[in-house]
Amino acid sequence: MKTLLRGRLLSFHADPAETKSNHTYIEDGALIVDEGRIVARGLYADLAAPDMAEVDHRPHLILPGFIDAHIHFPQVQVIASWGDQLLDWLNRYTFPQEARYGAAAHAEAMAPAFLDLLLAHGTTTASAFASVHPGSAEALFSAAQARGMMMIAGKVMMDRNAPETVRDTPQRGYDESKRLIQRWQGRDRLRYAISPRFAITSTPEQLQAAGALAAEHPDLHIQTHLSENLAEIDYTLSLYPRARDYLDVYETYGLVGPKTLLGHAIHLNPREIARIAETQARAVFCPTSNLFLGSGLFDAARLREAGVVSGVATDVGGGTSYSMLQTLNEAYKILQLRGQKLHPLSAFHWATRGNALALGLADRIGSLQAGFDADLVVLDCRATPAMALRAEAIESLAEELFLLQILGDDRAVAQTYVAGRPMKPAPVLTR
Ligand code: GUN
Ligand code: ZN
């Protein structure tokens, strides 16, 4: 049955940093949704018809659902762990928590909770790392399938510099990834990402196995971490003494191409930036994580000028919020420290169409267009008393978006639609 969703529609068709005419805003707009797709977008007055169910979201904004370009599923109980930078944080908090996902029952309990958190925050698609255990990827894919979500995910490959409970071997990592690819790649809205965690936790033999998988499956995403932290870079170069730089490690094993998502990408040399641009790999900015772990300040302008396409992501649990709004808030502040500006239109483009482009999914999600998947977020700029008070003084769409970006979080998400179905978990009633 067709449903009409009424509200203030906002969708981007170009990057505001590059093109003046970049978005469509329809004050009294409507989307007609049928069988998971947007079948029409326009003025409410033009689309309303007596045979359709109608949901009136006025005065809220309706945007494409947020996309999170880098997040760790087995870190739902790592988020907000005190005191360390990257390598100590991994050893003290992350690896012990991820070890628990060796028990299928734990992974199966956490996966629905993880995805419901994403949906509560308005995120409808993510590129997610599971733990090393294939059962954790199974649990995540199953839960995403049950929700009808478009999800990119993979089990991390890691065979050294971590406790045995979170290690595989080159052969096991290859075999387990292969089996998961056969089971999940292209099933419903799911995609597999080959996921060597990072150079420190993979032997050369394992990166070679990951490269073999990539060569056998050139259509798959590859997700990993690059140059997040200075101690990480030093350690990496000591483990790979023949590499010209950190990126060269991944290049050597055939892991850098247009489907490669390089998490963090903060401390890069000019050769690395030029190669990322040339290979069309993506850099992924993880602002809340970069601040929380004291990693450094992402240089968005430098990468853009070099022709690199960047995504933006929460990186929970190094990141401190599931909210792409809060992620854009911290992105704004990091870029302030860099002397760069993140305009609210650019910010909302980034979290929607921009990330769809970064993930190579911009033909299905990230904009409100007829034929696209009906993944949507409904945003309320008056969701809290502080927001409502500030909202009294806004005079433009850009000001409203900036208010959402700086003060918004899951409370500002009035509804989330996945393939046309409302999915925002109901609030828990306390009385
Ligand atoms: N580098 C390797 N693994 C991780 C991780 O889990 N989180 C972050 N932030 N960086 C990493
Ligand atoms: Zn990460």
Coordinates of C-alpha atoms and ligand atoms in Angstrom, one line a residue:
M1 CA 0.0 0.0 0.0
K2 CA 1.3 3.4 -0.9
T3 CA 1.9 5.9 1.9
L4 CA 2.3 9.6 1.7
L5 CA 4.7 11.3 4.1
R6 CA 4.1 15.0 4.5
G7 CA 6.7 17.4 5.8
R8 CA 9.4 19.9 4.9
L9 CA 11.6 18.0 2.5
L10 CA 15.4 18.6 2.2
S11 CA 17.6 16.7 -0.2
F12 CA 20.9 17.4 -1.8
H13 CA 21.8 16.8 -5.4
A14 CA 25.3 18.4 -5.3
D15 CA 28.0 19.2 -2.8
P16 CA 27.5 22.7 -1.4
A17 CA 31.2 23.1 -1.2
E18 CA 31.4 22.9 -5.0
T19 CA 28.1 23.9 -6.5
K20 CA 25.8 26.8 -5.8
S21 CA 22.6 25.0 -6.7
N22 CA 22.9 22.0 -4.5
H23 CA 19.7 21.2 -2.7
T24 CA 16.0 21.0 -3.1
Y25 CA 13.8 22.2 -0.2
I26 CA 10.0 21.9 -0.3
E27 CA 8.2 23.6 2.5
D28 CA 4.9 21.8 2.2
G29 CA 6.4 18.7 0.6
A30 CA 5.4 15.0 0.3
L31 CA 7.0 11.7 -0.5
I32 CA 5.0 8.8 -1.8
V33 CA 6.5 5.6 -0.6
D34 CA 5.7 2.2 -1.9
E35 CA 7.4 -1.2 -1.5
G36 CA 10.4 0.3 0.2
R37 CA 11.0 2.9 -2.5
I38 CA 10.3 6.6 -3.0
V39 CA 7.9 6.7 -6.0
A40 CA 7.2 10.4 -6.0
R41 CA 8.5 13.6 -4.5
G42 CA 6.8 16.9 -4.8
L43 CA 4.4 19.5 -3.3
Y44 CA 1.8 18.0 -1.0
A45 CA -0.9 19.7 -3.0
D46 CA 0.2 17.9 -6.1
L47 CA 0.7 14.4 -4.6
A48 CA -2.2 14.1 -2.1
A49 CA -4.8 11.5 -3.2
P50 CA -7.7 9.9 -1.4
D51 CA -6.5 6.3 -1.7
M52 CA -3.3 6.8 0.3
A53 CA -2.4 6.5 4.0
E54 CA -0.9 9.8 5.1
V55 CA 1.6 10.6 7.8
D56 CA 1.9 14.2 8.7
H57 CA 5.3 15.1 10.0
R58 CA 4.9 18.9 9.8
P59 CA 6.6 21.0 11.0
H60 CA 9.6 18.7 11.0
L61 CA 12.2 18.3 8.3
I62 CA 12.3 15.0 6.3
L63 CA 15.8 14.2 5.0
P64 CA 17.5 11.0 3.6
G65 CA 18.5 8.8 6.5
F66 CA 21.9 9.4 7.9
I67 CA 24.8 7.2 6.8
D68 CA 27.6 6.4 9.2
A69 CA 30.8 5.6 7.2
H70 CA 32.8 3.9 10.0
I71 CA 31.6 2.2 13.2
H72 CA 32.4 -0.8 15.3
F73 CA 29.5 -3.0 16.3
P74 CA 31.3 -4.9 19.2
Q75 CA 32.2 -1.6 20.9
V76 CA 28.7 -0.8 22.2
Q77 CA 30.2 -1.5 25.7
V78 CA 33.5 0.2 25.0
I79 CA 32.1 3.7 24.2
A80 CA 33.0 6.1 27.1
S81 CA 36.1 4.2 28.4
W82 CA 38.5 6.5 30.2
G83 CA 42.0 7.8 29.8
D84 CA 43.9 6.2 27.0
Q85 CA 45.0 7.0 23.5
L86 CA 44.6 4.6 20.6
L87 CA 47.0 1.7 21.3
D88 CA 46.4 1.5 25.0
W89 CA 42.7 2.0 24.6
L90 CA 42.6 -1.0 22.2
N91 CA 44.5 -3.2 24.6
R92 CA 42.9 -2.1 27.8
Y93 CA 39.2 -1.8 26.7
T94 CA 38.5 -2.8 23.2
F95 CA 40.2 -6.2 22.7
P96 CA 38.8 -7.6 26.0
Q97 CA 35.2 -6.4 25.0
E98 CA 35.5 -7.7 21.5
A99 CA 36.7 -11.1 22.9
R100 CA 33.2 -11.5 24.4
Y101 CA 31.8 -11.7 20.8
G102 CA 33.4 -15.2 20.5
A103 CA 30.2 -16.3 22.2
A104 CA 27.4 -16.3 19.6
A105 CA 24.8 -15.6 22.3
H106 CA 26.5 -12.4 23.2
A107 CA 26.8 -11.2 19.6
E108 CA 23.1 -12.1 19.0
A109 CA 22.1 -10.1 22.1
M110 CA 24.1 -7.0 21.1
A111 CA 23.4 -6.8 17.4
P112 CA 19.7 -5.8 17.7
A113 CA 20.7 -3.3 20.4
F114 CA 23.4 -1.8 18.2
L115 CA 21.1 -1.4 15.2
D116 CA 18.2 0.0 17.2
L117 CA 20.6 2.6 18.6
L118 CA 21.6 3.5 15.1
L119 CA 18.0 3.8 14.1
A120 CA 17.1 5.8 17.2
H121 CA 19.7 8.3 16.1
G122 CA 18.4 8.5 12.5
T123 CA 21.2 6.4 10.9
T124 CA 19.8 4.0 8.4
T125 CA 23.0 2.7 6.8
A126 CA 26.5 2.1 8.2
S127 CA 29.8 0.6 7.2
A128 CA 30.5 -1.5 10.3
F129 CA 33.3 -3.6 11.7
A130 CA 32.3 -6.8 13.5
S131 CA 34.8 -8.6 15.8
V132 CA 37.2 -11.2 14.5
H133 CA 34.6 -13.9 15.2
P134 CA 32.5 -14.8 12.2
G135 CA 29.5 -15.3 14.5
S136 CA 29.6 -11.5 15.3
A137 CA 29.3 -10.7 11.6
E138 CA 26.5 -13.3 11.2
A139 CA 24.6 -11.7 14.1
L140 CA 25.0 -8.2 12.7
F141 CA 23.9 -9.2 9.2
S142 CA 20.9 -11.2 10.5
A143 CA 19.8 -8.3 12.6
A144 CA 20.2 -5.8 9.7
Q145 CA 18.3 -8.1 7.4
A146 CA 15.5 -8.4 9.9
R147 CA 15.3 -4.6 9.9
G148 CA 15.5 -4.3 6.1
M149 CA 18.6 -2.1 6.5
M150 CA 21.3 -1.4 3.9
M151 CA 24.4 -2.3 5.8
I152 CA 28.0 -2.8 4.9
A153 CA 29.9 -5.0 7.3
G154 CA 32.7 -7.5 7.7
K155 CA 34.5 -9.5 10.4
V156 CA 37.9 -7.9 11.2
M157 CA 40.9 -9.9 10.1
M158 CA 43.6 -9.7 12.9
D159 CA 46.3 -12.2 13.5
R160 CA 48.9 -10.5 15.8
N161 CA 49.5 -8.0 18.5
A162 CA 46.3 -8.8 20.2
P163 CA 45.1 -11.5 22.7
E164 CA 44.5 -14.9 21.3
T165 CA 40.8 -14.6 21.9
V166 CA 40.6 -11.9 19.2
R167 CA 43.0 -13.4 16.7
D168 CA 42.5 -15.5 13.6
T169 CA 45.3 -16.7 11.3
P170 CA 45.9 -15.7 7.6
Q171 CA 44.1 -18.9 6.5
R172 CA 41.3 -18.7 9.0
G173 CA 40.7 -15.0 8.3
Y174 CA 40.6 -15.7 4.6
D175 CA 38.3 -18.8 4.9
E176 CA 35.9 -17.1 7.4
S177 CA 35.7 -14.0 5.3
K178 CA 35.1 -16.0 2.2
R179 CA 32.3 -18.0 3.8
L180 CA 30.6 -14.8 5.1
I181 CA 30.9 -13.2 1.6
Q182 CA 29.2 -16.3 0.1
R183 CA 26.4 -16.1 2.7
W184 CA 25.8 -12.4 2.8
Q185 CA 27.2 -10.4 -0.1
G186 CA 24.3 -9.0 -2.1
R187 CA 21.6 -10.7 0.0
D188 CA 18.7 -8.2 0.4
R189 CA 20.4 -4.9 1.1
L190 CA 23.6 -6.3 2.7
R191 CA 27.2 -5.9 1.5
Y192 CA 30.3 -7.5 2.7
A193 CA 33.4 -5.4 3.5
I194 CA 36.8 -7.1 3.6
S195 CA 38.1 -5.7 6.9
P196 CA 41.8 -6.1 7.8
R197 CA 41.6 -4.2 11.1
F198 CA 44.9 -2.2 10.6
A199 CA 48.5 -3.0 9.7
I200 CA 49.5 -3.5 13.3
T201 CA 47.2 -6.4 13.9
S202 CA 47.9 -8.1 10.6
T203 CA 51.0 -10.0 9.6
P204 CA 52.2 -9.5 6.0
E205 CA 50.8 -13.0 5.3
Q206 CA 47.4 -11.9 6.4
L207 CA 47.4 -8.6 4.4
Q208 CA 48.3 -10.8 1.5
A209 CA 45.3 -13.0 2.1
A210 CA 43.1 -9.9 2.4
G211 CA 44.5 -8.7 -0.9
A212 CA 43.7 -12.1 -2.5
L213 CA 40.1 -11.8 -1.3
A214 CA 40.0 -8.3 -2.7
A215 CA 41.3 -9.5 -6.1
E216 CA 38.8 -12.3 -6.1
H217 CA 35.9 -10.0 -5.2
P218 CA 36.8 -6.6 -6.8
D219 CA 33.2 -5.4 -6.2
L220 CA 33.5 -5.5 -2.4
H221 CA 34.4 -2.7 -0.1
I222 CA 37.6 -2.9 1.9
Q223 CA 37.6 -1.1 5.3
T224 CA 40.5 -0.4 7.6
H225 CA 42.3 2.2 9.6
L226 CA 45.1 4.6 8.4
S227 CA 47.3 7.1 10.2
E228 CA 45.0 7.8 13.2
N229 CA 47.7 8.3 15.8
L230 CA 51.4 9.1 15.8
A231 CA 52.4 6.2 18.0
E232 CA 50.4 3.9 15.7
I233 CA 52.2 5.2 12.6
D234 CA 55.7 4.6 14.3
Y235 CA 54.7 1.1 15.3
T236 CA 53.4 0.3 11.9
L237 CA 56.5 1.5 10.1
S238 CA 58.6 -0.6 12.5
L239 CA 56.5 -3.7 11.6
Y240 CA 56.7 -2.9 7.9
P241 CA 60.3 -1.5 7.5
R242 CA 60.2 -1.6 3.7
A243 CA 57.1 0.5 3.4
R244 CA 57.5 4.0 2.2
D245 CA 54.8 5.1 4.5
Y246 CA 51.6 3.7 6.2
L247 CA 49.5 3.8 3.1
D248 CA 52.2 1.9 1.1
V249 CA 51.6 -1.0 3.4
Y250 CA 48.1 -1.4 2.2
E251 CA 49.0 -0.5 -1.4
T252 CA 51.7 -3.3 -1.4
Y253 CA 48.9 -5.9 -0.7
G254 CA 46.4 -4.6 -3.3
L255 CA 44.1 -3.1 -0.7
V256 CA 43.8 0.5 -2.0
G257 CA 41.2 1.3 -4.6
P258 CA 37.9 3.1 -5.1
K259 CA 36.0 0.8 -2.7
T260 CA 38.6 1.3 0.1
L261 CA 37.5 3.2 3.2
L262 CA 40.4 4.5 5.2
G263 CA 39.2 5.3 8.7
H264 CA 40.8 8.5 10.3
A265 CA 43.5 9.4 7.7
I266 CA 44.7 12.3 9.8
H267 CA 48.5 12.3 9.7
L268 CA 49.2 11.9 6.0
N269 CA 52.3 12.9 4.0
P270 CA 51.9 14.4 0.5
R271 CA 52.6 11.2 -1.3
E272 CA 49.8 9.4 0.7
I273 CA 47.3 12.2 -0.1
A274 CA 48.2 12.1 -3.8
R275 CA 47.8 8.3 -3.9
I276 CA 44.5 8.3 -2.1
A277 CA 43.3 10.8 -4.7
E278 CA 44.7 8.8 -7.6
T279 CA 43.3 5.5 -6.4
Q280 CA 40.0 7.1 -5.5
A281 CA 40.1 5.5 -2.1
R282 CA 38.0 7.3 0.6
A283 CA 39.2 9.0 3.7
V284 CA 36.8 8.8 6.6
F285 CA 36.7 11.6 9.2
C286 CA 35.8 10.4 12.7
P287 CA 35.6 13.7 14.7
T288 CA 34.3 12.6 18.1
S289 CA 36.7 9.7 18.2
N290 CA 39.7 11.9 17.1
L291 CA 39.0 14.2 19.9
F292 CA 38.2 11.6 22.5
L293 CA 41.4 9.5 21.8
G294 CA 43.4 12.7 21.3
S295 CA 44.4 11.5 17.8
G296 CA 44.6 14.7 15.8
L297 CA 42.7 17.1 13.6
F298 CA 41.5 15.8 10.2
D299 CA 42.4 18.2 7.4
A300 CA 39.2 18.2 5.3
A301 CA 40.2 21.1 3.1
R302 CA 43.6 19.7 2.2
L303 CA 42.1 16.4 1.2
R304 CA 39.3 18.0 -0.8
E305 CA 41.8 20.2 -2.7
A306 CA 43.8 17.1 -3.5
G307 CA 40.7 15.5 -5.0
V308 CA 40.0 13.0 -2.2
V309 CA 36.4 12.1 -1.4
S310 CA 35.9 12.0 2.3
G311 CA 33.2 10.4 4.4
V312 CA 32.2 11.3 8.0
A313 CA 31.6 8.8 10.7
T314 CA 31.0 8.2 14.4
D315 CA 33.6 5.5 15.0
V316 CA 31.8 4.3 18.1
G317 CA 33.3 3.2 20.5
G318 CA 36.4 5.4 20.0
G319 CA 33.7 7.9 19.0
T320 CA 31.5 9.2 21.8
S321 CA 28.1 9.4 20.1
Y322 CA 25.9 7.4 17.8
S323 CA 24.5 10.6 16.5
M324 CA 25.6 11.9 13.2
L325 CA 24.3 15.3 14.4
Q326 CA 26.8 15.2 17.3
T327 CA 29.4 13.9 14.9
L328 CA 28.8 17.0 12.7
N329 CA 29.0 19.2 15.8
E330 CA 32.5 17.9 16.6
A331 CA 33.4 18.0 12.9
Y332 CA 32.6 21.7 12.9
K333 CA 34.8 22.3 16.0
I334 CA 37.8 20.4 14.6
L335 CA 37.6 22.3 11.4
Q336 CA 37.4 25.5 13.4
L337 CA 40.7 24.5 15.0
R338 CA 42.1 24.0 11.5
G339 CA 40.8 27.4 10.4
Q340 CA 38.3 25.7 8.1
K341 CA 34.5 26.2 7.9
L342 CA 31.8 23.5 7.9
H343 CA 28.6 25.2 6.7
P344 CA 25.4 23.5 7.9
L345 CA 24.4 22.7 4.3
S346 CA 27.8 21.0 3.7
A347 CA 27.4 19.2 7.0
F348 CA 24.0 17.7 6.2
H349 CA 25.1 16.9 2.6
W350 CA 28.0 15.1 4.1
A351 CA 26.0 12.9 6.4
T352 CA 23.5 12.0 3.6
R353 CA 24.5 12.2 -0.1
G354 CA 28.2 12.8 0.7
N355 CA 28.5 9.5 2.6
A356 CA 26.4 7.7 0.0
L357 CA 29.0 8.9 -2.5
A358 CA 31.9 7.9 -0.3
L359 CA 30.4 4.4 0.1
G360 CA 29.5 4.1 -3.6
L361 CA 25.8 3.8 -2.8
A362 CA 24.6 7.2 -4.2
D363 CA 22.5 5.5 -6.8
R364 CA 20.2 4.0 -4.1
I365 CA 20.4 6.1 -0.9
G366 CA 21.4 9.5 0.3
S367 CA 18.8 11.7 -1.6
L368 CA 15.1 11.9 -1.8
Q369 CA 14.5 11.0 -5.4
A370 CA 11.9 8.9 -7.1
G371 CA 13.3 5.4 -7.5
F372 CA 15.6 5.7 -4.4
D373 CA 15.2 3.5 -1.3
A374 CA 12.9 5.1 1.2
D375 CA 15.4 5.5 4.0
L376 CA 14.5 8.7 5.8
V377 CA 15.1 10.7 9.0
V378 CA 12.5 13.1 10.4
L379 CA 14.2 15.9 12.4
D380 CA 12.6 18.2 15.0
C381 CA 14.6 21.3 15.7
R382 CA 12.5 22.0 18.9
A383 CA 13.2 18.7 20.5
T384 CA 14.5 20.0 23.8
P385 CA 13.8 23.2 25.8
A386 CA 17.1 24.7 24.8
M387 CA 16.5 23.9 21.2
A388 CA 13.0 25.2 21.2
L389 CA 14.1 28.5 22.8
R390 CA 16.9 28.9 20.2
A391 CA 14.5 28.0 17.4
E392 CA 12.4 31.0 18.2
A393 CA 15.2 33.2 16.8
I394 CA 16.1 31.3 13.6
E395 CA 15.5 33.0 10.3
S396 CA 16.6 30.5 7.7
L397 CA 16.9 26.9 6.8
A398 CA 20.7 27.1 7.3
E399 CA 20.2 28.4 10.8
E400 CA 17.7 25.6 11.6
L401 CA 20.2 23.0 10.3
F402 CA 23.0 24.5 12.3
L403 CA 20.9 24.4 15.4
L404 CA 20.2 20.7 14.8
Q405 CA 23.9 20.1 14.1
I406 CA 25.1 21.7 17.3
L407 CA 22.3 20.9 19.8
G408 CA 20.7 17.9 18.2
D409 CA 21.0 14.2 19.0
D410 CA 18.6 11.3 19.1
R411 CA 16.0 13.5 20.8
A412 CA 15.8 15.5 17.6
V413 CA 15.0 12.4 15.6
A414 CA 11.2 12.3 15.5
Q415 CA 11.1 9.2 13.2
T416 CA 13.4 7.0 11.1
Y417 CA 12.2 5.1 8.1
V418 CA 13.9 2.1 6.7
A419 CA 12.7 1.1 3.2
G420 CA 9.5 3.0 4.0
R421 CA 8.9 1.5 7.4
P422 CA 8.9 3.6 10.6
M423 CA 11.7 2.2 12.8
K424 CA 12.3 4.6 15.6
P425 CA 12.1 2.5 18.7
A426 CA 9.3 3.6 20.9
P427 CA 10.4 5.6 24.0
V428 CA 10.3 3.6 27.2
L429 CA 7.5 4.9 29.4
T430 CA 8.5 5.5 32.9
R431 CA 5.0 5.8 34.4
Ligands
GUN1 N1 42.5 1.1 14.8 C1 42.4 -0.2 14.8 N2 41.3 -0.6 15.5 C2 40.7 0.5 15.9 C3 39.4 0.7 16.6 O1 38.7 -0.3 16.9 N3 39.1 1.9 16.8 C4 39.8 3.0 16.3 N4 39.4 4.2 16.6 N5 41.0 2.8 15.7 C5 41.4 1.6 15.5
ZN2 ZN 37.5 2.5 13.7

